[in-house]
Tab-separated table of N, CA, C and O in Angstrom:
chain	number	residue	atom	x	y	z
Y	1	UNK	N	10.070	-0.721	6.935
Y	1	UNK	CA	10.500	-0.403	5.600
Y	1	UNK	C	10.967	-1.658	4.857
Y	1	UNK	O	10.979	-1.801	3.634
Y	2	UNK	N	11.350	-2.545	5.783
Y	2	UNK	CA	12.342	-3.918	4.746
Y	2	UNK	C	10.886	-4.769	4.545
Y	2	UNK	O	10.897	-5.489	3.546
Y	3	UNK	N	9.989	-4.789	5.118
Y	3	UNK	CA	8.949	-5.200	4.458
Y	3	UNK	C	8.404	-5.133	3.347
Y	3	UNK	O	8.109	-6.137	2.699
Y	4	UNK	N	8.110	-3.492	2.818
Y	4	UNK	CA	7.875	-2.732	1.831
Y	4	UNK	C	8.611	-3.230	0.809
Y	4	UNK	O	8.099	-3.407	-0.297
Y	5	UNK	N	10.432	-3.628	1.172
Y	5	UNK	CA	10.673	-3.598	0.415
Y	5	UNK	C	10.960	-5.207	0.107
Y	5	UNK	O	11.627	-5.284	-0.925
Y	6	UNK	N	10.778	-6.037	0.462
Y	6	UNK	CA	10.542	-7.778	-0.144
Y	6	UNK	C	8.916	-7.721	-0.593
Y	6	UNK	O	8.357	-8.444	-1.419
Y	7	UNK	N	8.407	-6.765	0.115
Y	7	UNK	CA	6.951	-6.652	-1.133
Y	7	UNK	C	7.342	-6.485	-2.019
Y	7	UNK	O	7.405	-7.444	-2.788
Y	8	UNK	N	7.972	-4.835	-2.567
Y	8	UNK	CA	8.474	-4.828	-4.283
Y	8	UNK	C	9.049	-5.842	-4.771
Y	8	UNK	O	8.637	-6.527	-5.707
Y	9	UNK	N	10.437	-6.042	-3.902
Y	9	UNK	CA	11.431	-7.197	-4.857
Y	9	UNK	C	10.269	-8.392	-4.956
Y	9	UNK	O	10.460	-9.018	-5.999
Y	10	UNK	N	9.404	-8.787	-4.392
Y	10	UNK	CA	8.650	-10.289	-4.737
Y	10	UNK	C	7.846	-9.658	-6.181
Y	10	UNK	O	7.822	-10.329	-7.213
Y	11	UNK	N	7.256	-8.395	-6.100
Y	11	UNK	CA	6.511	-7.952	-7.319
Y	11	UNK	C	7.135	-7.864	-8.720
Y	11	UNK	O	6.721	-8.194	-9.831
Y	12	UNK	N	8.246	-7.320	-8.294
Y	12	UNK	CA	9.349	-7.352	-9.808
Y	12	UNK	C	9.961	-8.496	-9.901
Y	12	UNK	O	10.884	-8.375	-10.707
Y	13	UNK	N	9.890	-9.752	-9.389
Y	13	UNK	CA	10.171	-11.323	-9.751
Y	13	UNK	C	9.103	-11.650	-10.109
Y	13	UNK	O	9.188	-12.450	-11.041
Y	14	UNK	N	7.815	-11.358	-9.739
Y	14	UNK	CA	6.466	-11.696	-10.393
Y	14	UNK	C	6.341	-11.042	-11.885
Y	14	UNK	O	5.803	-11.762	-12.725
Y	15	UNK	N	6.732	-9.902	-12.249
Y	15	UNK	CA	6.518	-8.713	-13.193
Y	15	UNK	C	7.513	-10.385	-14.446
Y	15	UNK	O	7.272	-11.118	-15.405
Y	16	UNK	N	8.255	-10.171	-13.760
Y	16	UNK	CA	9.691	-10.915	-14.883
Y	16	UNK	C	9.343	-11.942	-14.798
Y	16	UNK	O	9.178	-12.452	-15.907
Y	17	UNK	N	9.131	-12.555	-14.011
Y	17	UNK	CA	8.983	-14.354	-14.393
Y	17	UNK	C	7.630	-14.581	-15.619
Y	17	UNK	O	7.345	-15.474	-16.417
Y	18	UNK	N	7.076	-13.343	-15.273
Y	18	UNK	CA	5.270	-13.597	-16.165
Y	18	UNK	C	5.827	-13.091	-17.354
Y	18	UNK	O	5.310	-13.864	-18.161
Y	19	UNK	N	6.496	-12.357	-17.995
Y	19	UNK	CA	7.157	-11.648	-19.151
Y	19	UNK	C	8.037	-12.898	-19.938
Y	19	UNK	O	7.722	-13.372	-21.030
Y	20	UNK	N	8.948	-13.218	-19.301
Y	20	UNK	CA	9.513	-14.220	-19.825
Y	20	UNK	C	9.095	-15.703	-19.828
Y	20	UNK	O	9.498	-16.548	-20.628
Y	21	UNK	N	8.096	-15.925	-18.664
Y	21	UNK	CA	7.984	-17.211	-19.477
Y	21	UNK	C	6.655	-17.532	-20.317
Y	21	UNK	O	6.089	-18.610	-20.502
Y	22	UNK	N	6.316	-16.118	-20.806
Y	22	UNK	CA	5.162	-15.962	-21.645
Y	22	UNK	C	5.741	-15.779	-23.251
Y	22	UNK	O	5.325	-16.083	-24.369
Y	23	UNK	N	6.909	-15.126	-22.708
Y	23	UNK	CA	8.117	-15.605	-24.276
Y	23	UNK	C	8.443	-16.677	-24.723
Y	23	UNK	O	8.564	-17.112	-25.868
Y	24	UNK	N	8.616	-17.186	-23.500
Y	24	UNK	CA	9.170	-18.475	-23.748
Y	24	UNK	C	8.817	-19.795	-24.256
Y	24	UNK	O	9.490	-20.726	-24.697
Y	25	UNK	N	7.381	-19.583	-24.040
Y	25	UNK	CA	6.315	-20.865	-24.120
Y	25	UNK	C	5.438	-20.148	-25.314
Y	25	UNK	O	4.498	-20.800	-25.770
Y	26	UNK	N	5.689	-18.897	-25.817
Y	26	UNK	CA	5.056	-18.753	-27.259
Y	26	UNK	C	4.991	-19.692	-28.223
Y	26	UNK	O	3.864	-19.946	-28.648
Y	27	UNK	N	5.974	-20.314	-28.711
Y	27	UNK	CA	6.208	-21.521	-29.631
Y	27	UNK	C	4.920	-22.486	-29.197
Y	27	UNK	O	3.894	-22.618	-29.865
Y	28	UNK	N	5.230	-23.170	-27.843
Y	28	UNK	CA	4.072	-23.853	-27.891
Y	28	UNK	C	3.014	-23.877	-27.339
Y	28	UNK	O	2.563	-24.924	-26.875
Y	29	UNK	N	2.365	-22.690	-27.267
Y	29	UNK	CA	0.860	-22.335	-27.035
Y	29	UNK	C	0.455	-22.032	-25.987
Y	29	UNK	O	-0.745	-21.787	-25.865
Y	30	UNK	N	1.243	-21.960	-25.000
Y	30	UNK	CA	1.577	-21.583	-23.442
Y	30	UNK	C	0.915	-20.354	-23.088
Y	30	UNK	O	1.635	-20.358	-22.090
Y	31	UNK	N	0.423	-19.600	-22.990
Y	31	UNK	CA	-0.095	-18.727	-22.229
Y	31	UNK	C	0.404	-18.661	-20.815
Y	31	UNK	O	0.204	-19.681	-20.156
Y	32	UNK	N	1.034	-17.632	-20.196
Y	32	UNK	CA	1.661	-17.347	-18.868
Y	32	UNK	C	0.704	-15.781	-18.614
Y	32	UNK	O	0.904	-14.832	-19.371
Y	33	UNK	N	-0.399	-15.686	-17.379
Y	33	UNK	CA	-0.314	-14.368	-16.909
Y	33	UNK	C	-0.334	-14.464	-15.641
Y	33	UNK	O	-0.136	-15.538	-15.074
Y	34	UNK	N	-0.615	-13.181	-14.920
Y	34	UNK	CA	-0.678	-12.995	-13.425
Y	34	UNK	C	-1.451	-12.467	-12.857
Y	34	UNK	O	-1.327	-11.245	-12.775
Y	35	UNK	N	-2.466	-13.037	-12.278
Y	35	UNK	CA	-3.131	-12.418	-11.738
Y	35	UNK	C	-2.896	-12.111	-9.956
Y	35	UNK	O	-2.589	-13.039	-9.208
Y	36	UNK	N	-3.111	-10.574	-9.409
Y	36	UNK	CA	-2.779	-9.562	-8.733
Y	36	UNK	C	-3.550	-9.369	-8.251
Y	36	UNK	O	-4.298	-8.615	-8.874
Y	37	UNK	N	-4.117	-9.836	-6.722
Y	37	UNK	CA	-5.165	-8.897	-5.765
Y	37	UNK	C	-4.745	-8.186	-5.154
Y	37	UNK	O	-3.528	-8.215	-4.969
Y	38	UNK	N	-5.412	-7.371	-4.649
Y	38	UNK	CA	-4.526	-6.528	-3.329
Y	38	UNK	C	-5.004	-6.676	-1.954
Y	38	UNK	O	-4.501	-7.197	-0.959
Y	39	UNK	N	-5.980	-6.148	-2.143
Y	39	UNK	CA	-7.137	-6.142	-0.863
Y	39	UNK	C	-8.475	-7.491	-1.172
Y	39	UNK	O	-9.466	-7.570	-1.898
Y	40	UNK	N	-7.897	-8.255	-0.314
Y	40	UNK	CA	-8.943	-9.952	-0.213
Y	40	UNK	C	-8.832	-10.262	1.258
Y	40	UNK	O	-7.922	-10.821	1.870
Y	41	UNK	N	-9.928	-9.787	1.658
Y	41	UNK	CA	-10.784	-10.365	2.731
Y	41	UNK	C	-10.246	-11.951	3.311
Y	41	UNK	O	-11.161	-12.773	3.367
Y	42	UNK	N	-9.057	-12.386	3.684
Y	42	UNK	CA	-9.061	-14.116	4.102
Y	42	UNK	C	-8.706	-14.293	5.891
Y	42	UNK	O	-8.535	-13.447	6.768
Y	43	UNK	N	-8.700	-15.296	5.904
Y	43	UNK	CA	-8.083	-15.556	7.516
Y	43	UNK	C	-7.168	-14.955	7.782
Y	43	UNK	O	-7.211	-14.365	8.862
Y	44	UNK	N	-6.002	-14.829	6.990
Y	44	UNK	CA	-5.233	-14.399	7.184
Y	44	UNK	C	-4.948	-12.614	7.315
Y	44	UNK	O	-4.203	-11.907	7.994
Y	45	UNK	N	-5.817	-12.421	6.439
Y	45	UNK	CA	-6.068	-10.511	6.217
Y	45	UNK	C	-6.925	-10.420	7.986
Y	45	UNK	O	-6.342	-9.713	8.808
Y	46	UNK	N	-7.896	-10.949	8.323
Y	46	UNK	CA	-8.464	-10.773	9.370
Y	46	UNK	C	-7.279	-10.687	10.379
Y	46	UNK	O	-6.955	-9.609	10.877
Y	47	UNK	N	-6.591	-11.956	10.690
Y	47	UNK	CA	-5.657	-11.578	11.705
Y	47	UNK	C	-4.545	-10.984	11.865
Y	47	UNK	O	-3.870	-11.177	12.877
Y	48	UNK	N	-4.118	-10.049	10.760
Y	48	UNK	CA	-3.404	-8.819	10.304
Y	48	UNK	C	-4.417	-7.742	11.388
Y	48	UNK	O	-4.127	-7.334	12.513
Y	49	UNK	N	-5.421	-7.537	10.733
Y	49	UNK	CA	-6.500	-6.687	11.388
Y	49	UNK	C	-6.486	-6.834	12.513
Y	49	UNK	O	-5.787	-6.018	13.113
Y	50	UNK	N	-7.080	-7.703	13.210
Y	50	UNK	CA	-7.000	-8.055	14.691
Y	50	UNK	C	-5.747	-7.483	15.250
Y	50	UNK	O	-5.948	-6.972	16.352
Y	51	UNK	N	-4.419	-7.401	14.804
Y	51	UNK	CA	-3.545	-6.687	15.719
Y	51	UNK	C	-3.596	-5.101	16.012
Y	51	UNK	O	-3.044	-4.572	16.977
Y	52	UNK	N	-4.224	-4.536	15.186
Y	52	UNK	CA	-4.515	-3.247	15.560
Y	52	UNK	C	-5.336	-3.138	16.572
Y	52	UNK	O	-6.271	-3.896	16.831
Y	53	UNK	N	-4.920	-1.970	17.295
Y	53	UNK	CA	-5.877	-1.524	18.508
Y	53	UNK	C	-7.629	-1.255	17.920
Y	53	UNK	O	-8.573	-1.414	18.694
Y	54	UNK	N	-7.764	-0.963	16.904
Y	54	UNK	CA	-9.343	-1.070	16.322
Y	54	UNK	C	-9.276	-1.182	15.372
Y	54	UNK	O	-9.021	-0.422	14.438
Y	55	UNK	N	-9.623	-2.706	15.510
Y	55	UNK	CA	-9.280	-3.375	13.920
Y	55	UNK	C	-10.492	-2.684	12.979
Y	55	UNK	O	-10.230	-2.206	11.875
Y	56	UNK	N	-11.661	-2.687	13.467
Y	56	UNK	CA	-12.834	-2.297	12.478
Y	56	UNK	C	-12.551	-0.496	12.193
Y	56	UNK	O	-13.480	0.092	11.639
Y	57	UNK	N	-11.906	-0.071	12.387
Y	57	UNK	CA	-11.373	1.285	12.182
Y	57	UNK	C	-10.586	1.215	11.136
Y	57	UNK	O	-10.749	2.029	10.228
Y	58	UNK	N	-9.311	-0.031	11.030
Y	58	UNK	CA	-8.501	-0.063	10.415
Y	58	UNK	C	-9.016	-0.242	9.277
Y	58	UNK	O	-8.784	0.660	8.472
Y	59	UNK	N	-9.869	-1.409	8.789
Y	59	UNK	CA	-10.875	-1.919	8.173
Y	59	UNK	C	-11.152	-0.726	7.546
Y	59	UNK	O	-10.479	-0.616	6.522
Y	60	UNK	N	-11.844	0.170	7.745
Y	60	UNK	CA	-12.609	1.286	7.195
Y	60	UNK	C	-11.647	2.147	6.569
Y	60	UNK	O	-11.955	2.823	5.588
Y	61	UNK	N	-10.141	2.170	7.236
Y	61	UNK	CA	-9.536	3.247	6.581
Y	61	UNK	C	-9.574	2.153	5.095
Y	61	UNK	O	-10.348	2.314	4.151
Y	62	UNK	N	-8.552	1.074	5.207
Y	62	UNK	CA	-8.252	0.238	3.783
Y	62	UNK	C	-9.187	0.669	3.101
Y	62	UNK	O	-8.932	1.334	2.098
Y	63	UNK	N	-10.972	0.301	3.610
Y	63	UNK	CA	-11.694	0.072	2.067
Y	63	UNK	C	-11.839	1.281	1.677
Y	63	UNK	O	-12.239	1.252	0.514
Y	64	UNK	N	-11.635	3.085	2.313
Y	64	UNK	CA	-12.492	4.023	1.967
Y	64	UNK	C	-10.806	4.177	0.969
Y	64	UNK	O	-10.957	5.291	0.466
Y	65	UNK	N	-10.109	3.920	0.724
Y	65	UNK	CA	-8.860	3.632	-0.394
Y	65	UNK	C	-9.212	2.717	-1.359
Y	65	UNK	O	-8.366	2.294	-2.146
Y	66	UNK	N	-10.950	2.180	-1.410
Y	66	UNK	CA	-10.521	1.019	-2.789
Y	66	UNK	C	-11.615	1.998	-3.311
Y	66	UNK	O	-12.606	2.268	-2.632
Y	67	UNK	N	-11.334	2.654	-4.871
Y	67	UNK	CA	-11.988	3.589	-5.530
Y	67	UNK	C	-13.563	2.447	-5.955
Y	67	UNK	O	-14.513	3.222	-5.845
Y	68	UNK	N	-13.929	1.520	-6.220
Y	68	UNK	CA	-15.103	0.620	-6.691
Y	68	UNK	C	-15.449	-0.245	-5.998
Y	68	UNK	O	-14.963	-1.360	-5.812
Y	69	UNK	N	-16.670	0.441	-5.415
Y	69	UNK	CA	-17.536	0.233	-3.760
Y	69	UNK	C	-17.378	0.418	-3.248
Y	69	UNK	O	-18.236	0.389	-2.366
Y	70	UNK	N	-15.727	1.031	-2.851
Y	70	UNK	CA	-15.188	0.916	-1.110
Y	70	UNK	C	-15.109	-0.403	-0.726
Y	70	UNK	O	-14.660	-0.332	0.418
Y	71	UNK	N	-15.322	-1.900	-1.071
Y	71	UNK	CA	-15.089	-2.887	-0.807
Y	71	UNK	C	-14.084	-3.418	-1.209
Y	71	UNK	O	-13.448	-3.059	-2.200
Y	72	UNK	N	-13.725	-4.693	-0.202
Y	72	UNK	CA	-12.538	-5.483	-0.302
Y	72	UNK	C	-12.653	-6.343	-2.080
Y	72	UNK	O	-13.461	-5.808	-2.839
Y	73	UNK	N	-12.016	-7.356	-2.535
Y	73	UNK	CA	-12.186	-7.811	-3.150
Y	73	UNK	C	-12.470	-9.130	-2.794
Y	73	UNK	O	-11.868	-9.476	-1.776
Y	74	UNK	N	-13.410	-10.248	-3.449
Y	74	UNK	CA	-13.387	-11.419	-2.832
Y	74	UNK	C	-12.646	-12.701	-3.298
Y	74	UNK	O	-12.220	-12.845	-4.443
Y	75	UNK	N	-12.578	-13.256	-2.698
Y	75	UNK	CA	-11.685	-14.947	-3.246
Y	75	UNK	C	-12.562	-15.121	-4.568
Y	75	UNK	O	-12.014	-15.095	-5.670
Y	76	UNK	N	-13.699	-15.268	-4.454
Y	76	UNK	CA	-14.709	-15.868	-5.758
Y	76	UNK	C	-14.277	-15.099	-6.622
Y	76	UNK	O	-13.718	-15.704	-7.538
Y	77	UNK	N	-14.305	-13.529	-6.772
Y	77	UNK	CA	-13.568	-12.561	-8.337
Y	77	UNK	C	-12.298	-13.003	-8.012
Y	77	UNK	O	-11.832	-13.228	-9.129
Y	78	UNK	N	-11.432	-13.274	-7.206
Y	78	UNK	CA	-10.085	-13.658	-7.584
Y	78	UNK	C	-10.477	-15.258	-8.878
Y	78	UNK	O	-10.438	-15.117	-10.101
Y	79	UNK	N	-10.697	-16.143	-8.418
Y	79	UNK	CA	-11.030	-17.158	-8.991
Y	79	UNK	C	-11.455	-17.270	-9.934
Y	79	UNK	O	-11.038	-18.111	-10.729
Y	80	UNK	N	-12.883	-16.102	-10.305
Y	80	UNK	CA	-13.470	-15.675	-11.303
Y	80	UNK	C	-12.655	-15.629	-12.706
Y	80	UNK	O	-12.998	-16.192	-13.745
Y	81	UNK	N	-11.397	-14.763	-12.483
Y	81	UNK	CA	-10.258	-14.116	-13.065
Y	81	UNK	C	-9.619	-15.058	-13.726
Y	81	UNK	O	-9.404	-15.272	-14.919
Y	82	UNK	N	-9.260	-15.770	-12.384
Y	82	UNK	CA	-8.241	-17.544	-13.027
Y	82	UNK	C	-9.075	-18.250	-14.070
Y	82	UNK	O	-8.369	-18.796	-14.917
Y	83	UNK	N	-10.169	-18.374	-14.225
Y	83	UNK	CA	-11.020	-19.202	-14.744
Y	83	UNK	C	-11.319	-18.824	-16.150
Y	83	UNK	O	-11.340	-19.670	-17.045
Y	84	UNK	N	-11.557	-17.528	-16.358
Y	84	UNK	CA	-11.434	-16.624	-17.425
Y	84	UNK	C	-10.349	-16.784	-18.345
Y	84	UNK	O	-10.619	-16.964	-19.532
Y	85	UNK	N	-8.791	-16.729	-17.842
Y	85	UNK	CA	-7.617	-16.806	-18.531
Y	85	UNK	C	-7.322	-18.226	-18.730
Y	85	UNK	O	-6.386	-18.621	-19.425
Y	86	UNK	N	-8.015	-18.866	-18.200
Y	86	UNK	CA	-7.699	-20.217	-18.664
Y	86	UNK	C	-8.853	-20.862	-19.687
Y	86	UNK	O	-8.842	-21.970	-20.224
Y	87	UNK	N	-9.592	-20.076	-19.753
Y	87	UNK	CA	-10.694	-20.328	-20.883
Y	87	UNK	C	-10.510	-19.985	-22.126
Y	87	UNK	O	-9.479	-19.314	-22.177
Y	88	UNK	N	-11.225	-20.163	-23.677
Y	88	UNK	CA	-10.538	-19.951	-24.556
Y	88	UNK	C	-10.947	-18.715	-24.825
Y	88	UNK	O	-10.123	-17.982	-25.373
Y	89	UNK	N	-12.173	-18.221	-24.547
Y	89	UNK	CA	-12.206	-16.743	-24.004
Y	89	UNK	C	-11.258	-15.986	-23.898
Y	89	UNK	O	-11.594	-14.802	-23.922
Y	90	UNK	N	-9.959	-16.213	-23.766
Y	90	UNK	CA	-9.071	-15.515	-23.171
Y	90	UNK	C	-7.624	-15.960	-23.946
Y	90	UNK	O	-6.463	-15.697	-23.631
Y	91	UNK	N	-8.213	-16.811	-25.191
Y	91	UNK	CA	-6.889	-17.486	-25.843
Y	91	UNK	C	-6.412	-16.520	-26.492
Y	91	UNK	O	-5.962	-16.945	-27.556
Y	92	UNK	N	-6.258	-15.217	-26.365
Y	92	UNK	CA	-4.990	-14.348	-26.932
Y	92	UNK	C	-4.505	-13.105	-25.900
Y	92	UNK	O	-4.142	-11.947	-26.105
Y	93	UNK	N	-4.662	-13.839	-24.818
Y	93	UNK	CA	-4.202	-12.986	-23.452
Y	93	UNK	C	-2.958	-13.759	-22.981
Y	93	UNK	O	-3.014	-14.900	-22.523
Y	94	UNK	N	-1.671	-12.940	-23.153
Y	94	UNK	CA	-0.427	-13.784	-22.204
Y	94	UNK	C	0.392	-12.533	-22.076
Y	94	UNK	O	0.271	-11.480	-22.701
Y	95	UNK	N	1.361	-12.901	-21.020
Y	95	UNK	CA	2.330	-12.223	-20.528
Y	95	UNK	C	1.303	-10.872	-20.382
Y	95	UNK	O	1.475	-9.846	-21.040
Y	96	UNK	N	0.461	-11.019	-19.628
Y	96	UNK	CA	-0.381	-9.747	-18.839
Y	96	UNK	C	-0.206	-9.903	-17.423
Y	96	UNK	O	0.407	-10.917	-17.089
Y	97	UNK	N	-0.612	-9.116	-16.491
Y	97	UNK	CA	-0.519	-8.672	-15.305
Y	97	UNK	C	-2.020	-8.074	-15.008
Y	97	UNK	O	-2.394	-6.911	-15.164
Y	98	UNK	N	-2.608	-8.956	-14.637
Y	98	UNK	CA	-4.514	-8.502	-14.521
Y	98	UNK	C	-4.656	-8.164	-12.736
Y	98	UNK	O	-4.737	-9.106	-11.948
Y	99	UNK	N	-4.669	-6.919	-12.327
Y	99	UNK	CA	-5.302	-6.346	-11.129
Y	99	UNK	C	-6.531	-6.260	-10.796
Y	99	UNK	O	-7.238	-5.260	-10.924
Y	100	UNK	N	-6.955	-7.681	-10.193
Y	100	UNK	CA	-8.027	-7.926	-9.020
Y	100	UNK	C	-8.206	-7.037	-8.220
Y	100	UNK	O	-8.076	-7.449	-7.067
Y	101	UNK	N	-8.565	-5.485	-8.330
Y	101	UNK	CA	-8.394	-5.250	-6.802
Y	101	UNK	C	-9.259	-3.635	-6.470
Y	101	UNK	O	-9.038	-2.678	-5.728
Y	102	UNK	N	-10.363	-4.012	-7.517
Y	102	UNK	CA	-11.357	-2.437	-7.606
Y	102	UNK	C	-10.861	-1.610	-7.594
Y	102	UNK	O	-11.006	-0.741	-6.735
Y	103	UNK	N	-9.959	-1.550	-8.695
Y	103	UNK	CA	-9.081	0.143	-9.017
Y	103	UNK	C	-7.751	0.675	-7.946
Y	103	UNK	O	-6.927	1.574	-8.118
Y	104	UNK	N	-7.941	-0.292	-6.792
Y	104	UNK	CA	-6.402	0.087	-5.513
Y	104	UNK	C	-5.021	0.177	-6.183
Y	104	UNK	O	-4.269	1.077	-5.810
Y	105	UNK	N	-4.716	-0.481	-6.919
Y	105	UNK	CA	-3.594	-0.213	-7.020
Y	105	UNK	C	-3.353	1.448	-8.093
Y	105	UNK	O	-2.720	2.422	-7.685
Y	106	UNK	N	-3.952	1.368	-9.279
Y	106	UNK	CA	-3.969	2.111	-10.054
Y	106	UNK	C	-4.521	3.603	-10.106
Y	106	UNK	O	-4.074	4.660	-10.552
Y	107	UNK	N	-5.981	3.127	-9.288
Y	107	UNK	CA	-6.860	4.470	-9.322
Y	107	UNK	C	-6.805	5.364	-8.041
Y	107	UNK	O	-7.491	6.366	-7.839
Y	108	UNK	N	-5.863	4.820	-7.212
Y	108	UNK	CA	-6.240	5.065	-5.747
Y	108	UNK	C	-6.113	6.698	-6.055
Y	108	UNK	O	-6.940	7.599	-5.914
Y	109	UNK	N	-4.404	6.710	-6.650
Y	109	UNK	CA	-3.486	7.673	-6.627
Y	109	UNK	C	-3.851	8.976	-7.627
Y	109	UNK	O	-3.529	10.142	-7.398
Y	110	UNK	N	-4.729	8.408	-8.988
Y	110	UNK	CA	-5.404	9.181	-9.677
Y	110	UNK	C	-6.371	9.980	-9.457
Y	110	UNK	O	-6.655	10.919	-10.202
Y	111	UNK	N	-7.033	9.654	-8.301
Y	111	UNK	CA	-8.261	9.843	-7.812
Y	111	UNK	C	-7.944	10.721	-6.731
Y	111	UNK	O	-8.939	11.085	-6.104
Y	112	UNK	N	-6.835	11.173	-6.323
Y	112	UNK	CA	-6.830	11.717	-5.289
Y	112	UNK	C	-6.114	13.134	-5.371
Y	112	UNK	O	-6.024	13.838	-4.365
């Protein structure tokens, strides 16, 4: 459970730090957002997996929870994302919160 919960508290220091210092840097042209994956495939997600008794089981439960493909998300659309908001493409996007993560966080719960 105390896991769960330095997940939230790190999310609501993320929520606030992107809010305010997207206020803050209005004056001079600053753009502040955040971008949010959930489910990304890395070394590190693998050896999370690996501790389960069947990791490729585990695997299957996560993705049949991501509502668009059933797939993970990848580093490249994470990146994709960054690249976008820093383009001028994107010069009237700040103090947003953009979810990388094929509908998991949002749609999981709608959908069900």
């Amino acid at each position: 459970m105390r896991a769960v919960a330095d997940q939230r508290g790190s999310g609501i220091a993320i929520d606030e730090y992107t809010i305010r210092g997207a206020a803050e840097l209005l004056g001079d042209g600053i753009r502040v957002n955040a971008v949010i994956p959930a489910e990304v495939m890395t070394p590190l997600y693998r050896q999370w997996l690996d501790t389960f008794p069947n990791p490729e089981q585990k695997l299957q439960s996560v993705l049949s929870k991501i509502p668009l493909e059933k797939r993970m998300t990848s580093p490249d659309e994470i990146a994709a994302m960054v690249v976008f908001l820093l383009s001028a493409r994107a010069a009237h996007i700040t103090g947003q919160h953009v979810f990388v993560d094929g509908g998991y966080v949002h749609l999981d719960r709608a959908l069900t």
